[in-house]
JSON list of C-alpha atoms in Angstrom, two decimals:
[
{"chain": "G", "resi": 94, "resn": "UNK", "atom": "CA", "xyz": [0.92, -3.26, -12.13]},
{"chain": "G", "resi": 95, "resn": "UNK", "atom": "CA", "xyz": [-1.78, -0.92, -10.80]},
{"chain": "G", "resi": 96, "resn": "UNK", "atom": "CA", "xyz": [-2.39, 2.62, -12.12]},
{"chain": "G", "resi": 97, "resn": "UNK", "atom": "CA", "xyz": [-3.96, 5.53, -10.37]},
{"chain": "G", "resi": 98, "resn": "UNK", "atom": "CA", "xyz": [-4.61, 8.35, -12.82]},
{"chain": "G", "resi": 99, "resn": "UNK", "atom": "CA", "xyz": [-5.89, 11.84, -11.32]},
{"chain": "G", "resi": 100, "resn": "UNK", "atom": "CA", "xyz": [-6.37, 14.12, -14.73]},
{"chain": "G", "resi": 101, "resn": "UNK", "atom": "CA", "xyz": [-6.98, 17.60, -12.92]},
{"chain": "G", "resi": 102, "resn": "UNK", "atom": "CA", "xyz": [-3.83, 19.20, -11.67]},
{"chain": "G", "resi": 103, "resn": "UNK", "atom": "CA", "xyz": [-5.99, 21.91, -10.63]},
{"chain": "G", "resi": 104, "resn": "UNK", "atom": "CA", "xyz": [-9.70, 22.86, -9.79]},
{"chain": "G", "resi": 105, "resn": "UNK", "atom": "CA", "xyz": [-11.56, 26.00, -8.37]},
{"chain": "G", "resi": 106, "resn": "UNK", "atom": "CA", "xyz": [-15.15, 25.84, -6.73]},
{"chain": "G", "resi": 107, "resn": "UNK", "atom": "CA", "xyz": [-17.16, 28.49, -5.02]},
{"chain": "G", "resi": 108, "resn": "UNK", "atom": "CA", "xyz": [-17.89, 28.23, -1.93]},
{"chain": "G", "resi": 109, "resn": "UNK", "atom": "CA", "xyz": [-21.25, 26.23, -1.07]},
{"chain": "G", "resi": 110, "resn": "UNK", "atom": "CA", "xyz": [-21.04, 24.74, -4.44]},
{"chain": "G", "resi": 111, "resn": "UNK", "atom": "CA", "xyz": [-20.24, 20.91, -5.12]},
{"chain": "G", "resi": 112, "resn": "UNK", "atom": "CA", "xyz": [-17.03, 19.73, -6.91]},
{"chain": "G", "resi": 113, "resn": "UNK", "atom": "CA", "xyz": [-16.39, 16.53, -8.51]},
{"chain": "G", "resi": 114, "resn": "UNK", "atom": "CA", "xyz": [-12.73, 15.27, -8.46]},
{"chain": "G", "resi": 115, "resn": "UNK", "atom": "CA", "xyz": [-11.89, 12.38, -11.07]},
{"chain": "G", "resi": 116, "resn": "UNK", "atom": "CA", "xyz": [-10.03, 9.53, -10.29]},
{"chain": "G", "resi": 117, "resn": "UNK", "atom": "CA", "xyz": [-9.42, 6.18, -12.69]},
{"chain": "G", "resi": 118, "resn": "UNK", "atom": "CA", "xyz": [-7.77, 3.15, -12.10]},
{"chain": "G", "resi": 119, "resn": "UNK", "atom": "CA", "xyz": [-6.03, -0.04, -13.40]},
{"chain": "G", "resi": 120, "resn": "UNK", "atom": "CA", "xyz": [-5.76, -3.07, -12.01]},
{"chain": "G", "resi": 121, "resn": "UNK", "atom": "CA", "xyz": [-6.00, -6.92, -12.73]},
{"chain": "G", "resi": 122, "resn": "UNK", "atom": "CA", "xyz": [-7.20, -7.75, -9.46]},
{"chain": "G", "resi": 123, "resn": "UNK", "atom": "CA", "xyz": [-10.91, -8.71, -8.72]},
{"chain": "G", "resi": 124, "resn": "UNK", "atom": "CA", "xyz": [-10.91, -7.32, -5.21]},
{"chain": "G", "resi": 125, "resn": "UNK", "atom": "CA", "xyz": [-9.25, -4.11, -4.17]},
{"chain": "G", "resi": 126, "resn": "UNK", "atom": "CA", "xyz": [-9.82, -0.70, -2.67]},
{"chain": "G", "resi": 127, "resn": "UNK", "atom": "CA", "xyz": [-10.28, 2.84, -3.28]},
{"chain": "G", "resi": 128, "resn": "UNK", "atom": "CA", "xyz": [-9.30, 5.86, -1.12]},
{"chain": "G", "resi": 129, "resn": "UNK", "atom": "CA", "xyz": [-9.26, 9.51, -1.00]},
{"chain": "G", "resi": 130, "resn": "UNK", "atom": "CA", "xyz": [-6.91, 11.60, 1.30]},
{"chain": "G", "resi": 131, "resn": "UNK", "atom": "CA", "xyz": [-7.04, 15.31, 1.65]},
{"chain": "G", "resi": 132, "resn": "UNK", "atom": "CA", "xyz": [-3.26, 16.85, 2.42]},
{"chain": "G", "resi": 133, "resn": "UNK", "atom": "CA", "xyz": [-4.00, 20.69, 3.41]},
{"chain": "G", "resi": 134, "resn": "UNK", "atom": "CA", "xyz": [-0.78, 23.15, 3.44]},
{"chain": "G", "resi": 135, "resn": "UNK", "atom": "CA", "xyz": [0.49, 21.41, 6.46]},
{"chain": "G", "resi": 136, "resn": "UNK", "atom": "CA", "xyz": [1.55, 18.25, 5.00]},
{"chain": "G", "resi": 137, "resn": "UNK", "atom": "CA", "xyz": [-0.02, 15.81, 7.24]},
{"chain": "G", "resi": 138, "resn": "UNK", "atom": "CA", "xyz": [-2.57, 13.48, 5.05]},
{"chain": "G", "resi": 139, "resn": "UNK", "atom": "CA", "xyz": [-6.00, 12.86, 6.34]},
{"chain": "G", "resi": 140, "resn": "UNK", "atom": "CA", "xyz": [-8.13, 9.68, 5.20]},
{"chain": "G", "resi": 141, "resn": "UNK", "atom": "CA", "xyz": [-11.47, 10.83, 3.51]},
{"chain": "G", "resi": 142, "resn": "UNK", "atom": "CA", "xyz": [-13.29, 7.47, 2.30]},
{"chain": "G", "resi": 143, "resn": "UNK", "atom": "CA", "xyz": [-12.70, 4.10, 1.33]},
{"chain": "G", "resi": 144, "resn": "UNK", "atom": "CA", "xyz": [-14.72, 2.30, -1.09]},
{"chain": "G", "resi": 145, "resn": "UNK", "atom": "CA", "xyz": [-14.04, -1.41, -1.49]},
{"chain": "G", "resi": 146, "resn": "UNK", "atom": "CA", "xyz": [-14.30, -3.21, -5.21]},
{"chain": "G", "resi": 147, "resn": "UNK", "atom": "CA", "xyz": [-17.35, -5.57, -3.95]},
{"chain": "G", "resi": 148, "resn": "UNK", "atom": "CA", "xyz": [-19.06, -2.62, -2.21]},
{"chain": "G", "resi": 149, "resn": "UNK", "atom": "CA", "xyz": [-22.42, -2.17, -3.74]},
{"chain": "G", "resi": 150, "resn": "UNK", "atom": "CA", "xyz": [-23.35, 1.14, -2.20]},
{"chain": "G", "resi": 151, "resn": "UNK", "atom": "CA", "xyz": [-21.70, 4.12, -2.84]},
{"chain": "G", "resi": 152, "resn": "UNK", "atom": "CA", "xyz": [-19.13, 5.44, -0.01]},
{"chain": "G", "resi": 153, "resn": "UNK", "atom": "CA", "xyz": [-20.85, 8.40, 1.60]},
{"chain": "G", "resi": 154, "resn": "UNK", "atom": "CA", "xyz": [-18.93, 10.10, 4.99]},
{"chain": "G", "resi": 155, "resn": "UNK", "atom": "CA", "xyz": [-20.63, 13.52, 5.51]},
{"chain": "G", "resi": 156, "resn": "UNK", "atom": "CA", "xyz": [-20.12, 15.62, 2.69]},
{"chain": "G", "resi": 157, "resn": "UNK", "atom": "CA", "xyz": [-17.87, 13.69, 0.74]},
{"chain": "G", "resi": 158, "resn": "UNK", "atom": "CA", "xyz": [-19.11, 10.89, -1.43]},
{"chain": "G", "resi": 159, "resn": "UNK", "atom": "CA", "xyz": [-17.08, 8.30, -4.04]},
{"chain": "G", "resi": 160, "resn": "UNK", "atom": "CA", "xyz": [-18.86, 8.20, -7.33]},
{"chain": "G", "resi": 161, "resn": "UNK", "atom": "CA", "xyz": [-17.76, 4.61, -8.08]},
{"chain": "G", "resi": 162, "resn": "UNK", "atom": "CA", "xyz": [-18.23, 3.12, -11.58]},
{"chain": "G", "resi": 163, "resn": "UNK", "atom": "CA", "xyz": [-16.43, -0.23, -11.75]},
{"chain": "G", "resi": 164, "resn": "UNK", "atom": "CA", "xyz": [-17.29, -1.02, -15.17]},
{"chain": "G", "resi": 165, "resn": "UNK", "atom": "CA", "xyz": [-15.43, 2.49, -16.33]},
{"chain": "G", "resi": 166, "resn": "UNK", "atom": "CA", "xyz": [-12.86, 1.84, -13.51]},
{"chain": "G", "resi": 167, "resn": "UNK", "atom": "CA", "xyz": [-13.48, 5.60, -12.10]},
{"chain": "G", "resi": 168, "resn": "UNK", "atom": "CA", "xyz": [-13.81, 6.61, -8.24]},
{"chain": "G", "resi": 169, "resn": "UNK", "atom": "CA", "xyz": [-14.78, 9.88, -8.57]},
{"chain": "G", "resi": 170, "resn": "UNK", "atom": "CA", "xyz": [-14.94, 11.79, -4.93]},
{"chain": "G", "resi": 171, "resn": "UNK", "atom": "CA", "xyz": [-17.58, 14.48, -4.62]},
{"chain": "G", "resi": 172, "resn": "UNK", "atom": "CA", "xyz": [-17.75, 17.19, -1.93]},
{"chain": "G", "resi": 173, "resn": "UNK", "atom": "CA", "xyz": [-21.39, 19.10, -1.83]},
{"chain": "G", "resi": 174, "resn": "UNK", "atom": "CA", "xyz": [-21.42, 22.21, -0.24]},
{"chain": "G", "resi": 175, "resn": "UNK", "atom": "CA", "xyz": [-17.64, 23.22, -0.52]},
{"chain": "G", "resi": 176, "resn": "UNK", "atom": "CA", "xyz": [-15.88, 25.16, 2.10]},
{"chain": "G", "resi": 177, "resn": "UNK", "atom": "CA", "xyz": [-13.15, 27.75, 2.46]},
{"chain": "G", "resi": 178, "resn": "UNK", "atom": "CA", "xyz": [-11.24, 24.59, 4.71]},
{"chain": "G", "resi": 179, "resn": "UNK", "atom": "CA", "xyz": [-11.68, 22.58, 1.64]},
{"chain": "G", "resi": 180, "resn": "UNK", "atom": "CA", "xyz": [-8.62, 23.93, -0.45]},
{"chain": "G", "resi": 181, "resn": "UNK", "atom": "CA", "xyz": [-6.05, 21.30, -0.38]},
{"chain": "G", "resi": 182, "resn": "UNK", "atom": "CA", "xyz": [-4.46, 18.77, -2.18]},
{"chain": "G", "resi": 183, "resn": "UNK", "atom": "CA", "xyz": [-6.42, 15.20, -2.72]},
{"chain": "G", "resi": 184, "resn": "UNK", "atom": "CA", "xyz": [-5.43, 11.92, -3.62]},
{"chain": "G", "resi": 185, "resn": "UNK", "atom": "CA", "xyz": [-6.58, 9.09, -4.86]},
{"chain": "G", "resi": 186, "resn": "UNK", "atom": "CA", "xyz": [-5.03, 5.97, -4.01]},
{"chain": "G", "resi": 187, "resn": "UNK", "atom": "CA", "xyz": [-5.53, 2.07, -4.64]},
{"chain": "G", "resi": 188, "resn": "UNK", "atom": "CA", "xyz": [-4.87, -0.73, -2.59]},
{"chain": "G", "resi": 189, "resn": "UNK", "atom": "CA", "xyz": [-1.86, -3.43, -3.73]},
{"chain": "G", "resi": 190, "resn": "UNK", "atom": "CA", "xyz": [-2.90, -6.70, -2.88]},
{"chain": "G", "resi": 191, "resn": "UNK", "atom": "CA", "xyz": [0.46, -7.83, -2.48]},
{"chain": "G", "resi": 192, "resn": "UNK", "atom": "CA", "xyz": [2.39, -5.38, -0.90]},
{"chain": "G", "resi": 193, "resn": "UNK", "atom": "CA", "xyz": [-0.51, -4.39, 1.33]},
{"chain": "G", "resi": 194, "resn": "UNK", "atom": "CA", "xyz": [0.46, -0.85, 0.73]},
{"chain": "G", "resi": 195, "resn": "UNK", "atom": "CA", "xyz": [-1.15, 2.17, -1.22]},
{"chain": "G", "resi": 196, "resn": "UNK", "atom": "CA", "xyz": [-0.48, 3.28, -4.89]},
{"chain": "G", "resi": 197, "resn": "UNK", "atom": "CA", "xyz": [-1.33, 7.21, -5.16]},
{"chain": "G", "resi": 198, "resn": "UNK", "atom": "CA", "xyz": [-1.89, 9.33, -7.56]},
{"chain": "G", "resi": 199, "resn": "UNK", "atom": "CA", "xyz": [-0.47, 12.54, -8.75]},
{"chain": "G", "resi": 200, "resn": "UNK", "atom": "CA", "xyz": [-3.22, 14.37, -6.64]},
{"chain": "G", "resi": 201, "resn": "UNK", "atom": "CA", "xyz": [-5.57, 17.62, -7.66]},
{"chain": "G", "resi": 202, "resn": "UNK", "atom": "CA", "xyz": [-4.96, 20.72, -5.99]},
{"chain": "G", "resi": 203, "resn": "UNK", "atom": "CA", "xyz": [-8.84, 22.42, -5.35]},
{"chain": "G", "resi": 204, "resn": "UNK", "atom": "CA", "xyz": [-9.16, 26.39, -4.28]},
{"chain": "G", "resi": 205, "resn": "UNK", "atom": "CA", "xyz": [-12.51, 26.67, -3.26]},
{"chain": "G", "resi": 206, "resn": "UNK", "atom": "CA", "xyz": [-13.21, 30.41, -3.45]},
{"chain": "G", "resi": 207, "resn": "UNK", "atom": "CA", "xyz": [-15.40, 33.06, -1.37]},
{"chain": "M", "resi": 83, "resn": "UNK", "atom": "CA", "xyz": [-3.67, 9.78, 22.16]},
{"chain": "M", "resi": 84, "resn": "UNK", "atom": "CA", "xyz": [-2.72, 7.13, 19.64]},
{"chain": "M", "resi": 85, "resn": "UNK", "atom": "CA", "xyz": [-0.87, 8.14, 16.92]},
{"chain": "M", "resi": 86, "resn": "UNK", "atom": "CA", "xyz": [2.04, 8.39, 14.75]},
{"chain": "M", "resi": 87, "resn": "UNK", "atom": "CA", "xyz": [5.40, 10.98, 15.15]},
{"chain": "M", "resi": 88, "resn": "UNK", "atom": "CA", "xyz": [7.54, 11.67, 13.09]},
{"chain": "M", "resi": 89, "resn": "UNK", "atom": "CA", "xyz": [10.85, 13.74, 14.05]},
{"chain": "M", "resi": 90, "resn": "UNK", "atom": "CA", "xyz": [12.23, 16.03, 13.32]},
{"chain": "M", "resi": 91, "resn": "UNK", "atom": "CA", "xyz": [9.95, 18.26, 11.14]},
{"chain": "M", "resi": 92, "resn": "UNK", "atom": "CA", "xyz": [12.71, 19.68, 9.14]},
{"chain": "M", "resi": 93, "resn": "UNK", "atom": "CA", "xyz": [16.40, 18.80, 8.87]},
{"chain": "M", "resi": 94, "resn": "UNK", "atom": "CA", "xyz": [18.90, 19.40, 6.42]},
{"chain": "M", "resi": 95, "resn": "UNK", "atom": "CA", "xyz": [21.94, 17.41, 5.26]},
{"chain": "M", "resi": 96, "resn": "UNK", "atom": "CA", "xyz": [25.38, 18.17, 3.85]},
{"chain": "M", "resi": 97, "resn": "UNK", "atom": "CA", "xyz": [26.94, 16.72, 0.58]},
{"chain": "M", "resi": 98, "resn": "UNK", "atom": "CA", "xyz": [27.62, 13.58, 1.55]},
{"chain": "M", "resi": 99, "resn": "UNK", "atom": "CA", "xyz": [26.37, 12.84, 5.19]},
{"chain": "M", "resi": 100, "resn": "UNK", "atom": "CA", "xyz": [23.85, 10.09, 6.50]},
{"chain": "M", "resi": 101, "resn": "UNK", "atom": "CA", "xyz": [20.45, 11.55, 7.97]},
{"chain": "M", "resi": 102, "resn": "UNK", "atom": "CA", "xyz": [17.84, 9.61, 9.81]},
{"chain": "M", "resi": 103, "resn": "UNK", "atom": "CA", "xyz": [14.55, 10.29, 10.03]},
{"chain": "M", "resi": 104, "resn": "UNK", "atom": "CA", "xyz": [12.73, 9.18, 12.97]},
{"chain": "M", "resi": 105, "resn": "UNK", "atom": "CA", "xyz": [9.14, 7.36, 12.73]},
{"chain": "M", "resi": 106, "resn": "UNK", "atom": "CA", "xyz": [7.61, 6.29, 16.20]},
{"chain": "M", "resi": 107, "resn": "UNK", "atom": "CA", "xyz": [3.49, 5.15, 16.68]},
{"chain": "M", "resi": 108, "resn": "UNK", "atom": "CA", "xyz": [1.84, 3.74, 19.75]},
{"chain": "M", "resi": 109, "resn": "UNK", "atom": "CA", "xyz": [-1.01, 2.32, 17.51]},
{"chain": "M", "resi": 110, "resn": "UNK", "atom": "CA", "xyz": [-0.16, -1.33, 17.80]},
{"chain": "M", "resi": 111, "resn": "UNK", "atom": "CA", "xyz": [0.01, -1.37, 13.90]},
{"chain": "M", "resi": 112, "resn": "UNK", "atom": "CA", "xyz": [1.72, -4.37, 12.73]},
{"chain": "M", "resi": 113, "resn": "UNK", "atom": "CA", "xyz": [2.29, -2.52, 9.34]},
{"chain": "M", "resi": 114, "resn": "UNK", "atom": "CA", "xyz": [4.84, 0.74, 8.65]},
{"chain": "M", "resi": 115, "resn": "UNK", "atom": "CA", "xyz": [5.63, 2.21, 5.44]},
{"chain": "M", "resi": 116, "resn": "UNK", "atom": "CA", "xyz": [7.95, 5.44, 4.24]},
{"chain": "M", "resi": 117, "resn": "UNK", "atom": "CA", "xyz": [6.98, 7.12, 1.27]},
{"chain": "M", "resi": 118, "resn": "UNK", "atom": "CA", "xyz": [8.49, 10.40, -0.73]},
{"chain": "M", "resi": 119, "resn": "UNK", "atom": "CA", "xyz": [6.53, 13.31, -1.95]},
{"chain": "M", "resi": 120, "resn": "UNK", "atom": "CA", "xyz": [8.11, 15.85, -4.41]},
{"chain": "M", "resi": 121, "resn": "UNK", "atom": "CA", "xyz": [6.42, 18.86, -5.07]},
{"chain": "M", "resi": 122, "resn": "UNK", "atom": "CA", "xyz": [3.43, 19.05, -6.59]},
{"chain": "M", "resi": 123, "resn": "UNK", "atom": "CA", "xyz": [3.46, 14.94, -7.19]},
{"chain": "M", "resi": 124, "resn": "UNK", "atom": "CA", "xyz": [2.18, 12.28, -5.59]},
{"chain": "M", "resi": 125, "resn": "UNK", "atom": "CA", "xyz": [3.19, 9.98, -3.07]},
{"chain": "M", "resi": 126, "resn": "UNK", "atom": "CA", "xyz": [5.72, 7.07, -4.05]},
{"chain": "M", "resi": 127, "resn": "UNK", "atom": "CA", "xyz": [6.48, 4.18, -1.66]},
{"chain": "M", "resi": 128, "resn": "UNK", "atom": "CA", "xyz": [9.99, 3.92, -0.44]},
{"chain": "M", "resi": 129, "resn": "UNK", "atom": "CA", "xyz": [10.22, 0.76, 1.97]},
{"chain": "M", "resi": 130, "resn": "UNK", "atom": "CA", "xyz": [7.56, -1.04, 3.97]},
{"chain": "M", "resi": 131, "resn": "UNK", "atom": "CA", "xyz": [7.34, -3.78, 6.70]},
{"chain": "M", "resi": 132, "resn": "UNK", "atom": "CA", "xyz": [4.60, -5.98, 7.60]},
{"chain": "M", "resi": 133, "resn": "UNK", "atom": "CA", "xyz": [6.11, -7.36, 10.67]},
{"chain": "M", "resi": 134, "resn": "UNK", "atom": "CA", "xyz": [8.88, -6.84, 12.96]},
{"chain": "M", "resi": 135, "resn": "UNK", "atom": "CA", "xyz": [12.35, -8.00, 11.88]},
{"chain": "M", "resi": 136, "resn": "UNK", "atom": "CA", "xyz": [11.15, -7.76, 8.36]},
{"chain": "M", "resi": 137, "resn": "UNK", "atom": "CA", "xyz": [10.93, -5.03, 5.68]},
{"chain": "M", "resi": 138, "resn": "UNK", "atom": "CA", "xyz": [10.50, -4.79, 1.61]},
{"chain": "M", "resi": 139, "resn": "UNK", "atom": "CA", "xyz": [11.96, -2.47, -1.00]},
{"chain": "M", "resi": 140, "resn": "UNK", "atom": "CA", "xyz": [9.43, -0.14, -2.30]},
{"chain": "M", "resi": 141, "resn": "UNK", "atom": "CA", "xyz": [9.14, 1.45, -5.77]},
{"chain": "M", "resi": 142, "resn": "UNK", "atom": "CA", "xyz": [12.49, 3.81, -5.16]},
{"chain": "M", "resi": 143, "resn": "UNK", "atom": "CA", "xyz": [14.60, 2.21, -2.15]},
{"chain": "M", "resi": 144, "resn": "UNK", "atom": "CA", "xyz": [17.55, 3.22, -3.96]},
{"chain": "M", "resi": 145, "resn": "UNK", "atom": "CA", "xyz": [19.78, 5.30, -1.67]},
{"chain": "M", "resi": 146, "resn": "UNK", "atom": "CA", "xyz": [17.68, 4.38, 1.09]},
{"chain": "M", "resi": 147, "resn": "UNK", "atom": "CA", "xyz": [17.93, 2.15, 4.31]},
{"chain": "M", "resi": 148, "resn": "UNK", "atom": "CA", "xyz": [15.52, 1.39, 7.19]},
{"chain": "M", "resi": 149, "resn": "UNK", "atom": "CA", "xyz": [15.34, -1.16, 10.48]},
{"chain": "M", "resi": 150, "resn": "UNK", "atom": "CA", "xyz": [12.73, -2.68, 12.50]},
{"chain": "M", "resi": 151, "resn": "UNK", "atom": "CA", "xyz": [13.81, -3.91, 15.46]},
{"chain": "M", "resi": 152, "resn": "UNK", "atom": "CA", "xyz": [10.97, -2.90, 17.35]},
{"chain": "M", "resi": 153, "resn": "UNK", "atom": "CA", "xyz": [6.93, -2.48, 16.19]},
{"chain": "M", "resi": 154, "resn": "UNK", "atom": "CA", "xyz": [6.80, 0.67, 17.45]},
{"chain": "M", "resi": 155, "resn": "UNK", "atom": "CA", "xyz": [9.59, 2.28, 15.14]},
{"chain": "M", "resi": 156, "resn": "UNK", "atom": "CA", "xyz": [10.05, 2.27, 11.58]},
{"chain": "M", "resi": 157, "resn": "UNK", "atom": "CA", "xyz": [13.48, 4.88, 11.16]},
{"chain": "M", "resi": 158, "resn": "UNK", "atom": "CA", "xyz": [14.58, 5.66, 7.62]},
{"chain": "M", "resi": 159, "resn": "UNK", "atom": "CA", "xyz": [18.51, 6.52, 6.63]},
{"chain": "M", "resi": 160, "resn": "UNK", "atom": "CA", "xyz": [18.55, 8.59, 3.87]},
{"chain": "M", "resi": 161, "resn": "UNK", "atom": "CA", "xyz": [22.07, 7.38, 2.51]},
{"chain": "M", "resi": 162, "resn": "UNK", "atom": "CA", "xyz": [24.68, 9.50, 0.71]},
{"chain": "M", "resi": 163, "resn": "UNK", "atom": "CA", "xyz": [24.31, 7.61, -2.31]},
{"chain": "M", "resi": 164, "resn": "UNK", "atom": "CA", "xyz": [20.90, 9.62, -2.78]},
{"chain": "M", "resi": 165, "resn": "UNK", "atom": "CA", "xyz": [22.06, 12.07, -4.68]},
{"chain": "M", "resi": 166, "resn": "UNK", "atom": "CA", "xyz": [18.11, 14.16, -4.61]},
{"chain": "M", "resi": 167, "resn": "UNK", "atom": "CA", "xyz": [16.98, 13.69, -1.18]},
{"chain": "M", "resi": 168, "resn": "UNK", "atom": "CA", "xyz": [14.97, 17.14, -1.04]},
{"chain": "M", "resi": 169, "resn": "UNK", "atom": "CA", "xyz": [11.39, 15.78, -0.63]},
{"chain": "M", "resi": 170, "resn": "UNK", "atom": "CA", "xyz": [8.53, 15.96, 2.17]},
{"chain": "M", "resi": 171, "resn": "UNK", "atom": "CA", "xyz": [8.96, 11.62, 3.86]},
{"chain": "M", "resi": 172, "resn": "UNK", "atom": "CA", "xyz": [5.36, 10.37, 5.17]},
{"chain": "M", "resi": 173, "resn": "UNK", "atom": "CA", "xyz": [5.36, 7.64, 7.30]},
{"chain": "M", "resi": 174, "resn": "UNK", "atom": "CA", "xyz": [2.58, 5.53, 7.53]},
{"chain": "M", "resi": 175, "resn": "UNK", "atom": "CA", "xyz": [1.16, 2.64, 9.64]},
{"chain": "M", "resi": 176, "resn": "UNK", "atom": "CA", "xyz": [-1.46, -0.12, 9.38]},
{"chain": "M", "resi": 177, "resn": "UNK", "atom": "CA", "xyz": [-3.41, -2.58, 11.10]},
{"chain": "M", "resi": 178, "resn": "UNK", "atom": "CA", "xyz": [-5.44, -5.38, 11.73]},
{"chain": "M", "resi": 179, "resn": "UNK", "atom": "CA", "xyz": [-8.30, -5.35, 9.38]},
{"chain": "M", "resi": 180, "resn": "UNK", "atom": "CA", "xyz": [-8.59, -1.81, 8.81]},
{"chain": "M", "resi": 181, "resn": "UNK", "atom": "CA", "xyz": [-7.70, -1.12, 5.55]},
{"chain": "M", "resi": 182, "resn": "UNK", "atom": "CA", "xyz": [-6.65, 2.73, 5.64]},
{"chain": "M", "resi": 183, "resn": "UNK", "atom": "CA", "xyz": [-3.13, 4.24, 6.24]},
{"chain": "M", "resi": 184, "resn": "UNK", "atom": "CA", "xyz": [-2.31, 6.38, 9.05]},
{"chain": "M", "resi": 185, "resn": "UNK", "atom": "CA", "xyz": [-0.22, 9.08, 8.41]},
{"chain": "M", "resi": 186, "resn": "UNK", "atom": "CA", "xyz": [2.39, 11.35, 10.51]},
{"chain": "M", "resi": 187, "resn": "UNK", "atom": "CA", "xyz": [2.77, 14.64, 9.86]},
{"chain": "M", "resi": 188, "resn": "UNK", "atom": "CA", "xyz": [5.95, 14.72, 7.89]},
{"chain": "M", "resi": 189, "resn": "UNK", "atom": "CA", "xyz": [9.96, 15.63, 7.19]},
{"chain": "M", "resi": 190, "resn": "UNK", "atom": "CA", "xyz": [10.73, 17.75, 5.06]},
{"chain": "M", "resi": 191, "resn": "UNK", "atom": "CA", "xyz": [14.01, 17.34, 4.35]},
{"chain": "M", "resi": 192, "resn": "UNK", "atom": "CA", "xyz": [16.55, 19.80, 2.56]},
{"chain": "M", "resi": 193, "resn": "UNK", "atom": "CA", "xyz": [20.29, 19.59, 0.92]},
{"chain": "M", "resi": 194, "resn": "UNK", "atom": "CA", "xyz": [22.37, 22.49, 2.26]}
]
């Protein structure tokens, strides 16, 4: 069974500083693939990045990056230059190859402060 | 715009009543999904479908049904035999080779 582990219930940043949020995972598969979602106050969950097992570049989409380390099985997500519209609650999630769905974790809630 | 609703944004249900929530998207996403947040946890998969006509028990279907009679809709009963329905439902869809989830913006459902 796959295994998303998110070890930071909670993190503060100052604004215009970068924040790293850790992410490890557990799976028997050789090919899979790693998200991050943001879910602000509102509840609606927006897609961040995706970086796939076999990808040999790190995932970059503005100012969010995936620090991927397959041999330590970590996905790290990294936002430089934090914002006040950063606070929110992110998840990291992991492909099922069978069930063609998403396994999430428990999520890390980040107040980026003024 | 594309996208995916879900209705209504909050409802409520009495001891022992059926409640429906509705999930609609005009993505042509062969692939829908319901999961359940609680509070302060992550999300956990309820039922999916990866084609019309068909649909799979998730991680905690218990005390949950759903229907796919058409690709555009996805509903999900939340039965009386659930006896701790008070979560936020996400409904999500999928398709063709992109791998990410699309989301809607949510239920929150409540016991009165």
């Amino acid at each position: 069974a796959q295994k998303i582990t998110q070890t930071q219930p909670g993190m503060f940043v100052q604004e215009k500083e970068a924040v790293t949020l850790d992410c490890t995972y557990d799976t028997s598969d050789q090919s899979y693939g790693l998200f991050w979602y943001k879910q602000p106050s509102s509840g609606e969950m927006i897609f961040l990045i995706y970086q796939g097992s076999y990808d040999e570049q790190n995932a970059t989409e503005g100012r969010y990056s995936l620090n991927f380390q397959k041999a330590r099985k970590s996905a790290n997500l990294v936002i430089s230059a934090s914002q006040l519209g950063d606070s929110a609650m992110y998840f990291c999630a992991m492909r099922d190859t069978g069930r063609r769905a998403l396994t999430f974790g428990s999520g890390t809630r980040l107040q980026v402060q003024p | 715009d594309g996208g995916i609703t879900q209705s209504p944004k909050y409802l409520f249900r009495k001891e022992g009543q059926n409640v429906t929530l509705s999930c609609e998207q005009n993505l042509n996403h062969d692939a829908m999904y319901w999961y359940r947040q609680d509070p302060g946890q992550g999300l956990r998969l309820i039922y999916y479908s990866q084609i019309v006509n068909d649909f799979q028990k998730g991680d905690i279907a218990e005390g949950y049904s759903v229907s796919r009679e058409k690709k555009e809709s996805f509903p999900l009963t939340v039965t009386s035999a659930q006896k701790n329905p008070t979560a936020f439902y996400l409904c999500a869809s999928k398709g063709g080779l992109n791998e990410k989830l699309f989301f809607g913006s949510g239920t929150q459902l409540s016991v009165l």
